[in-house]
Every structure is written in structure tokens, then in C-alpha cells.
Amino acid sequence: MPTSAVPFLPTPWLRRALRLAGRMALLCLGLLLAWRGAVAQTVELPVFDIARQDGGLVIDFQARPVLSKAVEEAMQKGVPLYFVAQATVLRPRWYWRDERVARATRTWRLSYQPLTGQWRVSLGALGQTVASATEALAIVSRASGWRIAEAGEIEPGERYQVEFSFRLDNTQLPRPMQLDLAAQADWRLSVERSVRLE
């Protein structure tokens, strides 16, 4: 006797499980898109060298920051931007946390003067005026022969770990902008590098 095909009818718990699985898939997709947006503003680091020199340590680096449209618009309106390079020298210890031997920080201030149409780059008390944003970015994103540890801080033959970061420092922006930028991925701009020296 031939049997007729019975249509499959999902049970209530199976329908709930399928709905839940669909919602989870949408949530995962949303998180993936948000993550891609958050990491879209990265910095390339094509040049990064650490060398022992005169008993100390020096760094040569060149970064390539890619600014978002929001950051470029803020620059054109005269909002000063601060770029920070930081290098920390650590001595590994097996019995405790690594010992910090030295830390060096450089902070560049990049600003646009709408009246003169020129860009100003400052590093401490030193300042330089250039004609374009490209030239200004090139200045704030590189250093040559930057001494991060002195001879008295480094011992010959010891192993060290150098942790380096270059970033756009949003904490130095005007306070109202900081409140607005808390959740915006457009303003997250940084690169990190960790190197072991034998």
C-alpha cells in the first residue's frame, strides 16, 4: 500500500530555536561589520628599526596614517590634532612582571591656520610651518635616531623587549569633541609593535 508524503511541520520549540539562531546570525553579522569599521582606521608602519648605539637604544620609524573624512574635516576647520609615539623598554623577568627600564614619548601637534592657509607642526618648543597637510603628516609620523634609552639604562648582553605605539591622541582634543567621539571608529588611529632585542 503506497504511503503518502506527510509535510514536515516544525514543533513550537523548533520554531523558537530557528528564530533564535536567525537572531544570533544577524547579531554576529552586525558585530563583524562594527569590528571592520573599528579597525578600518589603521596606520601602516613600513619602517621600524631599533639599534644599539653608544650603549643606548635608538629607533627609526616611519608611519603612514590614513585619516578618515571626519578627521580631515576637523583639521580643515582648525582643530589641532595630537600624534603620540611612545616606546617602552622592558627587561624580562621569569619570577615577576617585566621590569620597565626606560620610556620615551614624543607628542606632535598638527594644526591648520585658515587665515594663512598654512599647516603648523610643533614638537615641544620647536615648530615648523609647511604648505600642505601631506607634508605636515609626513613630519608627525616619522623619527630618525630617536634615543629611547640611555647608556646607563641598558646593560650589554642583556635581553630586552621594546613596545612601541604610534597613535592619534583623542584625549587632547577639545572636551566637547571628546564626548562626541567616544563611540566613533573614525577617530581610532593607532599602530603597535613589540620587538625582542637579544
CSV table of N, CA and C in Angstrom, one decimal, residues 12-107:
chain,number,residue,atom,x,y,z
A,12,PRO,N,6.7,23.7,18.1
A,12,PRO,CA,6.9,25.1,18.7
A,12,PRO,C,8.3,25.3,19.2
A,13,TRP,N,9.0,24.3,19.8
A,13,TRP,CA,10.3,24.6,20.3
A,13,TRP,C,11.3,24.7,19.2
A,14,LEU,N,11.1,23.9,18.1
A,14,LEU,CA,12.0,24.0,17.0
A,14,LEU,C,11.8,25.4,16.3
A,15,ARG,N,10.6,25.9,16.2
A,15,ARG,CA,10.4,27.2,15.6
A,15,ARG,C,11.1,28.3,16.4
A,16,ARG,N,11.1,28.2,17.8
A,16,ARG,CA,11.8,29.1,18.6
A,16,ARG,C,13.3,29.0,18.5
A,17,ALA,N,13.8,27.8,18.3
A,17,ALA,CA,15.2,27.6,18.2
A,17,ALA,C,15.7,28.2,16.8
A,18,LEU,N,14.9,28.0,15.8
A,18,LEU,CA,15.2,28.6,14.5
A,18,LEU,C,15.2,30.1,14.5
A,19,ARG,N,14.2,30.7,15.2
A,19,ARG,CA,14.2,32.2,15.3
A,19,ARG,C,15.4,32.7,16.1
A,20,LEU,N,15.7,32.0,17.2
A,20,LEU,CA,16.9,32.4,18.0
A,20,LEU,C,18.2,32.2,17.1
A,21,ALA,N,18.3,31.2,16.4
A,21,ALA,CA,19.5,31.0,15.5
A,21,ALA,C,19.6,32.1,14.5
A,22,GLY,N,18.5,32.5,13.9
A,22,GLY,CA,18.4,33.6,12.9
A,22,GLY,C,18.9,34.9,13.6
A,23,ARG,N,18.4,35.2,14.8
A,23,ARG,CA,18.8,36.4,15.5
A,23,ARG,C,20.3,36.4,15.8
A,24,MET,N,20.8,35.3,16.3
A,24,MET,CA,22.2,35.2,16.6
A,24,MET,C,23.0,35.5,15.3
A,25,ALA,N,22.6,34.9,14.2
A,25,ALA,CA,23.3,35.1,13.0
A,25,ALA,C,23.4,36.6,12.6
A,26,LEU,N,22.2,37.3,12.8
A,26,LEU,CA,22.2,38.8,12.5
A,26,LEU,C,23.1,39.5,13.5
A,27,LEU,N,23.1,39.1,14.7
A,27,LEU,CA,23.9,39.8,15.7
A,27,LEU,C,25.4,39.6,15.4
A,28,CYS,N,25.8,38.4,15.0
A,28,CYS,CA,27.2,38.2,14.6
A,28,CYS,C,27.6,39.0,13.4
A,29,LEU,N,26.7,39.1,12.4
A,29,LEU,CA,26.9,39.9,11.3
A,29,LEU,C,27.1,41.4,11.6
A,30,GLY,N,26.2,41.9,12.5
A,30,GLY,CA,26.4,43.3,12.9
A,30,GLY,C,27.7,43.5,13.7
A,31,LEU,N,28.1,42.6,14.6
A,31,LEU,CA,29.3,42.7,15.3
A,31,LEU,C,30.5,42.7,14.3
A,32,LEU,N,30.4,41.8,13.3
A,32,LEU,CA,31.5,41.7,12.3
A,32,LEU,C,31.7,43.1,11.6
A,33,LEU,N,30.5,43.6,11.2
A,33,LEU,CA,30.6,44.9,10.4
A,33,LEU,C,31.1,46.0,11.3
A,34,ALA,N,30.7,46.0,12.6
A,34,ALA,CA,31.1,47.1,13.5
A,34,ALA,C,32.6,46.9,13.8
A,35,TRP,N,33.1,45.7,13.9
A,35,TRP,CA,34.5,45.4,14.1
A,35,TRP,C,35.3,45.9,12.9
A,36,ARG,N,34.8,45.6,11.7
A,36,ARG,CA,35.5,46.0,10.5
A,36,ARG,C,35.6,47.5,10.4
A,37,GLY,N,34.5,48.2,10.8
A,37,GLY,CA,34.6,49.7,10.8
A,37,GLY,C,35.6,50.2,11.9
A,38,ALA,N,35.7,49.5,13.0
A,38,ALA,CA,36.6,50.0,14.1
A,38,ALA,C,38.0,49.8,13.7
A,39,VAL,N,38.4,48.8,12.9
A,39,VAL,CA,39.8,48.6,12.6
A,39,VAL,C,40.1,49.2,11.2
A,40,ALA,N,39.1,49.8,10.6
A,40,ALA,CA,39.4,50.4,9.2
A,40,ALA,C,40.4,51.5,9.3
A,41,GLN,N,40.4,52.3,10.4
A,41,GLN,CA,41.4,53.4,10.5
A,41,GLN,C,42.7,52.9,11.2
A,42,THR,N,43.5,52.3,10.4
A,42,THR,CA,44.8,51.8,10.9
A,42,THR,C,45.9,52.6,10.4
A,43,VAL,N,47.1,52.3,10.9
A,43,VAL,CA,48.3,53.0,10.5
A,43,VAL,C,49.3,51.9,10.0
A,44,GLU,N,49.9,52.1,8.8
A,44,GLU,CA,50.9,51.3,8.3
A,44,GLU,C,52.2,51.7,8.9
A,45,LEU,N,53.1,50.7,9.1
A,45,LEU,CA,54.4,51.0,9.7
A,45,LEU,C,55.5,50.4,8.8
A,46,PRO,N,55.8,51.0,7.7
A,46,PRO,CA,56.7,50.4,6.7
A,46,PRO,C,58.2,50.4,7.2
A,47,VAL,N,58.5,51.4,8.0
A,47,VAL,CA,59.9,51.5,8.5
A,47,VAL,C,59.9,51.4,10.0
A,48,PHE,N,60.6,50.5,10.6
A,48,PHE,CA,60.7,50.4,12.1
A,48,PHE,C,61.9,49.6,12.4
A,49,ASP,N,62.9,50.3,12.9
A,49,ASP,CA,64.2,49.7,13.2
A,49,ASP,C,64.7,50.2,14.6
A,50,ILE,N,65.2,49.3,15.4
A,50,ILE,CA,65.8,49.6,16.7
A,50,ILE,C,67.2,49.1,16.7
A,51,ALA,N,68.1,50.0,17.2
A,51,ALA,CA,69.6,49.7,17.1
A,51,ALA,C,70.2,50.1,18.5
A,52,ARG,N,71.2,49.4,18.8
A,52,ARG,CA,72.1,49.8,20.0
A,52,ARG,C,73.1,50.8,19.4
A,53,GLN,N,73.2,51.9,20.1
A,53,GLN,CA,74.1,53.0,19.7
A,53,GLN,C,74.6,53.7,20.9
A,54,ASP,N,76.0,53.7,21.0
A,54,ASP,CA,76.7,54.4,22.1
A,54,ASP,C,76.2,53.8,23.4
A,55,GLY,N,75.9,52.6,23.5
A,55,GLY,CA,75.4,52.0,24.8
A,55,GLY,C,73.9,52.1,25.0
A,56,GLY,N,73.2,52.9,24.3
A,56,GLY,CA,71.8,53.1,24.5
A,56,GLY,C,71.0,52.4,23.3
A,57,LEU,N,69.7,52.8,23.2
A,57,LEU,CA,68.9,52.3,22.1
A,57,LEU,C,68.3,53.5,21.4
A,58,VAL,N,68.3,53.4,20.0
A,58,VAL,CA,67.6,54.4,19.2
A,58,VAL,C,66.6,53.7,18.2
A,59,ILE,N,65.6,54.5,17.9
A,59,ILE,CA,64.6,54.0,17.0
A,59,ILE,C,64.5,54.9,15.8
A,60,ASP,N,64.3,54.2,14.6
A,60,ASP,CA,64.0,54.9,13.4
A,60,ASP,C,62.6,54.4,13.0
A,61,PHE,N,61.6,55.2,12.8
A,61,PHE,CA,60.3,54.7,12.3
A,61,PHE,C,59.7,55.7,11.3
A,62,GLN,N,58.9,55.2,10.5
A,62,GLN,CA,58.0,56.0,9.6
A,62,GLN,C,56.7,55.3,9.5
A,63,ALA,N,55.7,56.0,9.9
A,63,ALA,CA,54.3,55.5,9.9
A,63,ALA,C,53.5,56.2,8.7
A,64,ARG,N,52.5,55.5,8.3
A,64,ARG,CA,51.6,56.1,7.2
A,64,ARG,C,50.2,56.1,7.7
A,65,PRO,N,49.8,57.2,8.4
A,65,PRO,CA,48.4,57.2,8.9
A,65,PRO,C,47.4,57.5,7.8
A,66,VAL,N,46.3,56.9,7.7
A,66,VAL,CA,45.2,57.1,6.8
A,66,VAL,C,44.1,57.7,7.5
A,67,LEU,N,43.9,59.0,7.3
A,67,LEU,CA,42.9,59.8,8.0
A,67,LEU,C,41.5,59.6,7.4
A,68,SER,N,40.5,59.5,8.3
A,68,SER,CA,39.1,59.4,7.8
A,68,SER,C,38.6,60.8,7.4
A,69,LYS,N,37.5,60.8,6.7
A,69,LYS,CA,36.9,62.1,6.2
A,69,LYS,C,36.6,63.0,7.4
A,70,ALA,N,36.1,62.4,8.5
A,70,ALA,CA,35.8,63.2,9.7
A,70,ALA,C,37.0,63.9,10.3
A,71,VAL,N,38.1,63.2,10.3
A,71,VAL,CA,39.3,63.7,10.9
A,71,VAL,C,39.9,64.8,9.9
A,72,GLU,N,39.8,64.6,8.6
A,72,GLU,CA,40.3,65.6,7.7
A,72,GLU,C,39.4,66.9,7.8
A,73,GLU,N,38.1,66.7,7.9
A,73,GLU,CA,37.2,67.9,8.0
A,73,GLU,C,37.5,68.7,9.3
A,74,ALA,N,37.8,68.0,10.4
A,74,ALA,CA,38.1,68.7,11.6
A,74,ALA,C,39.4,69.4,11.5
A,75,MET,N,40.4,68.8,10.8
A,75,MET,CA,41.7,69.5,10.6
A,75,MET,C,41.5,70.8,9.7
A,76,GLN,N,40.7,70.7,8.7
A,76,GLN,CA,40.4,71.9,7.8
A,76,GLN,C,39.7,73.0,8.6
A,77,LYS,N,39.0,72.6,9.6
A,77,LYS,CA,38.3,73.7,10.4
A,77,LYS,C,39.2,74.3,11.5
A,78,GLY,N,40.4,73.8,11.6
A,78,GLY,CA,41.4,74.4,12.5
A,78,GLY,C,41.5,73.7,13.8
A,79,VAL,N,40.9,72.5,14.0
A,79,VAL,CA,41.0,71.7,15.2
A,79,VAL,C,42.4,71.1,15.2
A,80,PRO,N,43.2,71.4,16.3
A,80,PRO,CA,44.5,70.8,16.4
A,80,PRO,C,44.5,69.3,16.7
A,81,LEU,N,45.3,68.5,16.0
A,81,LEU,CA,45.4,67.1,16.3
A,81,LEU,C,46.8,66.8,17.0
A,82,TYR,N,46.8,65.8,17.8
A,82,TYR,CA,48.0,65.4,18.5
A,82,TYR,C,48.3,64.0,18.2
A,83,PHE,N,49.5,63.8,17.8
A,83,PHE,CA,50.0,62.4,17.4
A,83,PHE,C,51.1,62.1,18.5
A,84,VAL,N,51.0,60.9,19.0
A,84,VAL,CA,51.9,60.5,20.1
A,84,VAL,C,52.6,59.2,19.7
A,85,ALA,N,54.0,59.2,19.8
A,85,ALA,CA,54.8,58.0,19.6
A,85,ALA,C,55.4,57.7,21.0
A,86,GLN,N,55.3,56.4,21.4
A,86,GLN,CA,55.7,56.0,22.7
A,86,GLN,C,56.5,54.7,22.6
A,87,ALA,N,57.7,54.6,23.3
A,87,ALA,CA,58.5,53.4,23.3
A,87,ALA,C,58.8,53.1,24.7
A,88,THR,N,58.6,51.8,25.1
A,88,THR,CA,58.8,51.4,26.4
A,88,THR,C,59.8,50.2,26.3
A,89,VAL,N,60.9,50.3,27.1
A,89,VAL,CA,61.9,49.3,27.1
A,89,VAL,C,61.8,48.4,28.4
A,90,LEU,N,61.6,47.1,28.2
A,90,LEU,CA,61.3,46.2,29.4
A,90,LEU,C,62.4,45.2,29.4
A,91,ARG,N,62.8,44.8,30.7
A,91,ARG,CA,63.7,43.7,30.9
A,91,ARG,C,62.9,42.5,31.4
A,92,PRO,N,62.8,41.4,30.6
A,92,PRO,CA,62.0,40.2,31.0
A,92,PRO,C,62.6,39.6,32.3
A,93,ARG,N,61.6,39.3,33.2
A,93,ARG,CA,61.9,38.6,34.4
A,93,ARG,C,61.1,37.4,34.6
A,94,TRP,N,61.6,36.2,34.9
A,94,TRP,CA,60.9,35.0,35.0
A,94,TRP,C,60.1,34.9,36.3
A,95,TYR,N,60.5,35.6,37.3
A,95,TYR,CA,59.9,35.5,38.6
A,95,TYR,C,58.8,36.6,38.9
A,96,TRP,N,58.7,37.6,38.1
A,96,TRP,CA,57.8,38.7,38.3
A,96,TRP,C,57.5,39.3,37.0
A,97,ARG,N,56.7,40.4,37.1
A,97,ARG,CA,56.4,41.1,35.8
A,97,ARG,C,57.7,41.7,35.3
A,98,ASP,N,57.7,42.0,34.0
A,98,ASP,CA,58.8,42.6,33.3
A,98,ASP,C,59.1,43.9,33.9
A,99,GLU,N,60.4,44.2,34.1
A,99,GLU,CA,60.9,45.5,34.7
A,99,GLU,C,60.9,46.5,33.6
A,100,ARG,N,60.3,47.7,33.9
A,100,ARG,CA,60.4,48.8,32.9
A,100,ARG,C,61.7,49.5,33.1
A,101,VAL,N,62.6,49.5,32.1
A,101,VAL,CA,63.9,50.1,32.2
A,101,VAL,C,63.8,51.6,31.7
A,102,ALA,N,63.1,51.9,30.7
A,102,ALA,CA,63.0,53.2,30.1
A,102,ALA,C,61.7,53.4,29.4
A,103,ARG,N,61.3,54.7,29.3
A,103,ARG,CA,60.1,55.0,28.5
A,103,ARG,C,60.4,56.4,27.8
A,104,ALA,N,60.1,56.5,26.6
A,104,ALA,CA,60.3,57.7,25.8
A,104,ALA,C,59.0,58.0,25.1
A,105,THR,N,58.6,59.3,25.1
A,105,THR,CA,57.4,59.7,24.4
A,105,THR,C,57.6,61.0,23.6
A,106,ARG,N,57.1,61.0,22.5
A,106,ARG,CA,57.1,62.3,21.6
A,106,ARG,C,55.7,62.6,21.3
A,107,THR,N,55.3,63.9,21.4
A,107,THR,CA,54.0,64.3,21.0
A,107,THR,C,54.1,65.5,20.0
